[in-house]
Short mmCIF file of C-alpha atoms in Angstrom, two decimals:
data_model
loop_
_atom_site.label_atom_id
_atom_site.label_comp_id
_atom_site.label_asym_id
_atom_site.label_seq_id
_atom_site.Cartn_x
_atom_site.Cartn_y
_atom_site.Cartn_z
CA MET A 126 -28.73 -16.58 22.50
CA SER A 127 -25.59 -14.59 21.67
CA VAL A 128 -24.05 -14.02 18.17
CA ASN A 129 -20.44 -13.52 17.47
CA VAL A 130 -19.71 -10.36 15.55
CA SER A 131 -16.28 -10.16 14.60
CA VAL A 132 -14.96 -6.73 14.12
CA THR A 133 -12.66 -6.34 11.08
CA ALA A 134 -10.47 -3.35 10.16
CA THR A 135 -9.46 -3.23 6.57
CA LEU A 136 -6.93 -0.46 5.00
CA ARG A 137 -7.70 0.64 1.57
CA ARG A 138 -6.97 3.45 -0.71
CA ILE A 139 -8.90 6.78 -0.28
CA THR A 140 -11.75 7.39 -2.76
CA ALA A 141 -13.57 10.55 -3.55
CA THR A 142 -16.68 9.49 -1.64
CA ASP A 143 -14.22 9.35 1.46
CA ASN A 144 -13.25 13.06 1.52
CA PRO A 145 -16.11 14.22 3.91
CA VAL A 146 -15.59 11.42 6.13
CA ILE A 147 -11.92 11.33 6.76
CA ALA A 148 -11.98 15.10 7.05
CA GLY A 149 -14.64 14.72 9.77
CA VAL A 150 -12.23 12.09 11.60
CA ILE A 151 -9.23 14.45 11.28
CA ARG A 152 -11.54 17.34 12.77
CA GLN A 153 -12.82 15.32 15.53
CA VAL A 154 -9.39 13.89 16.55
CA SER A 155 -7.83 17.38 16.23
CA ALA A 156 -10.64 18.76 18.53
CA GLU A 157 -9.91 16.12 20.97
CA TYR A 158 -6.19 17.02 21.37
CA GLY A 159 -6.89 20.93 21.06
CA LEU A 160 -5.19 20.81 17.67
CA THR A 161 -6.87 24.14 16.24
CA ALA A 162 -6.51 25.74 12.73
CA ASP A 163 -5.09 29.13 14.31
CA LYS A 164 -1.85 27.17 15.18
CA GLY A 165 -1.42 25.83 11.78
CA TYR A 166 -2.17 22.28 12.55
CA THR A 167 -3.86 19.74 9.82
CA VAL A 168 -7.29 21.14 10.36
CA ALA A 169 -6.07 24.47 8.66
CA ASP A 170 -4.96 22.85 5.70
CA PRO A 171 -6.95 24.32 2.78
CA ASN A 172 -7.18 21.04 0.94
CA LEU A 173 -8.45 18.95 4.15
CA ASP A 174 -11.96 18.39 2.34
CA GLU A 175 -10.33 17.16 -1.09
CA LEU A 176 -7.61 14.63 0.06
CA TYR A 177 -8.65 12.23 -2.76
CA GLU A 178 -7.75 14.77 -5.12
CA LEU A 179 -4.63 15.52 -3.15
CA TYR A 180 -3.39 12.21 -3.00
CA SER A 181 -4.32 11.42 -6.46
CA GLN A 182 -0.90 13.18 -7.51
CA PRO A 183 2.13 11.35 -8.75
CA GLY A 184 4.17 10.52 -5.55
CA HIS A 185 1.13 10.85 -3.41
CA ALA A 186 -0.91 8.29 -1.57
CA TYR A 187 -3.52 7.92 1.35
CA TRP A 188 -5.14 5.14 2.89
CA VAL A 189 -8.25 4.91 5.15
CA VAL A 190 -9.03 2.43 7.97
CA GLU A 191 -12.61 0.97 7.66
CA LEU A 192 -13.88 -0.73 10.68
CA ASN A 193 -17.12 -2.65 9.85
CA GLY A 194 -17.53 -0.58 6.69
CA VAL A 195 -17.01 2.73 8.45
CA VAL A 196 -14.17 5.13 8.30
CA VAL A 197 -12.20 5.70 11.44
CA GLY A 198 -8.88 6.78 10.36
CA GLY A 199 -6.28 7.31 7.72
CA GLY A 200 -2.80 8.23 6.75
CA GLY A 201 -0.73 9.16 3.91
CA VAL A 202 2.52 9.76 2.18
CA ALA A 203 3.73 12.69 0.10
CA PRO A 204 6.74 14.48 -1.48
CA LEU A 205 7.89 16.97 1.21
CA THR A 206 7.46 20.55 -0.87
CA CYS A 207 10.19 22.76 -0.66
CA SER A 208 12.86 19.94 -0.04
CA GLU A 209 15.28 17.65 -1.40
CA PRO A 210 13.51 15.25 -4.01
CA ASP A 211 14.09 12.05 -2.42
CA ILE A 212 12.40 13.22 0.89
CA CYS A 213 8.74 12.09 1.35
CA GLU A 214 6.50 13.07 4.44
CA LEU A 215 4.18 11.01 6.38
CA GLN A 216 1.06 12.91 6.76
CA LYS A 217 -2.33 13.17 8.31
CA MET A 218 -2.13 9.82 10.41
CA TYR A 219 -5.37 10.20 12.61
CA PHE A 220 -7.47 7.58 14.34
CA LEU A 221 -10.79 7.81 16.38
CA PRO A 222 -10.44 6.25 19.95
CA ALA A 223 -12.30 3.15 18.83
CA VAL A 224 -9.21 1.71 16.67
CA ARG A 225 -6.33 3.35 18.69
CA GLY A 226 -3.80 0.75 20.46
CA GLN A 227 -4.78 -2.12 17.70
CA GLY A 228 -1.78 -1.81 15.55
CA LEU A 229 -3.56 0.01 12.81
CA ALA A 230 -1.50 3.18 12.69
CA LYS A 231 1.87 0.87 12.52
CA LYS A 232 0.43 -1.15 9.72
CA LEU A 233 -0.61 2.08 7.88
CA ALA A 234 2.88 3.70 8.58
CA LEU A 235 4.70 0.66 7.27
CA LEU A 236 2.35 0.36 4.08
CA ALA A 237 3.01 3.92 3.52
CA MET A 238 6.77 3.86 3.80
CA ASP A 239 6.69 0.77 1.35
CA HIS A 240 5.01 2.94 -1.11
CA ALA A 241 7.33 5.67 -0.72
CA ARG A 242 10.20 3.22 -1.27
CA THR A 243 8.61 2.30 -4.46
CA GLN A 244 8.44 5.94 -5.69
CA GLY A 245 11.97 6.36 -5.16
CA PHE A 246 12.12 8.28 -2.04
CA GLN A 247 14.94 7.55 0.20
CA ARG A 248 14.02 9.23 3.63
CA CYS A 249 10.55 9.97 5.42
CA TYR A 250 10.15 13.11 7.49
CA LEU A 251 7.22 13.84 9.83
CA GLU A 252 5.98 16.59 12.29
CA THR A 253 3.75 16.37 15.08
CA THR A 254 3.31 17.69 18.46
CA ALA A 255 4.41 16.68 22.04
CA PHE A 256 0.61 16.58 22.84
CA LEU A 257 0.40 13.07 20.72
CA LYS A 258 2.77 11.03 23.00
CA GLU A 259 1.35 7.56 21.73
CA ALA A 260 2.18 8.75 18.03
CA ILE A 261 5.71 9.91 19.08
CA ALA A 262 6.18 6.46 20.80
CA LEU A 263 5.16 4.74 17.49
CA TYR A 264 7.31 6.80 15.38
CA GLU A 265 10.39 6.08 17.68
CA HIS A 266 9.41 2.45 17.43
CA LEU A 267 9.29 2.36 13.65
CA GLY A 268 13.07 3.86 13.77
CA PHE A 269 12.11 7.78 13.24
CA ALA A 270 14.89 9.97 14.77
CA HIS A 271 14.10 13.45 16.27
CA ILE A 272 15.77 16.13 14.61
CA ASP A 273 16.44 19.74 15.56
CA GLY A 274 14.73 21.76 12.91
CA PRO A 275 11.99 21.52 10.17
CA LEU A 276 12.65 20.30 6.66
CA GLY A 277 10.55 21.51 3.68
CA CYS A 278 7.83 24.16 4.05
CA THR A 279 5.01 22.51 5.65
CA GLY A 280 3.69 25.34 7.38
CA HIS A 281 2.89 23.46 10.49
CA VAL A 282 4.66 25.93 12.84
CA ASP A 283 3.41 24.58 16.08
CA CYS A 284 4.50 21.17 15.24
CA GLU A 285 7.54 21.24 17.50
CA VAL A 286 8.41 17.48 17.26
CA ARG A 287 10.02 16.60 13.86
CA MET A 288 11.28 13.33 12.80
CA LEU A 289 13.08 11.74 9.97
CA LYS A 290 13.76 8.14 8.83
CA ALA A 291 15.93 6.62 6.40
CA LEU A 292 13.84 4.32 3.94
#
């Protein structure tokens, strides 16, 4: 006898209990792509283990992706530090292999940008690395344009791909 089991992915706002799990997802995906802390990637962020607290601040938001009750990815948006007040940053978009290619990153990015609009942001910035070809293709598809230099002061010195989109 066979039983159909549906795979259900949901997006929801981060909670404090998600902190260790999403930090683990980010560390795992970073290791997969060789994005090490010594090069200034997300795994070097001092607040990586406290994302709920970080994204509970005004203008910030973070969503996790759950697959059958297990957190398998996430992403967020926050004001871009050291920048013009109308620019937000799409941040910490990481997904385990099990959920890649299913449109969840696109859905999450659109949700984040909609949230940013409601917070009064007019432009969305992001930084990534050329290693993440699928991510770059998604951002281009969403209307992000490549820009020559960094904005703000993110500290991600090895993120050589910088993009900006009008909201």
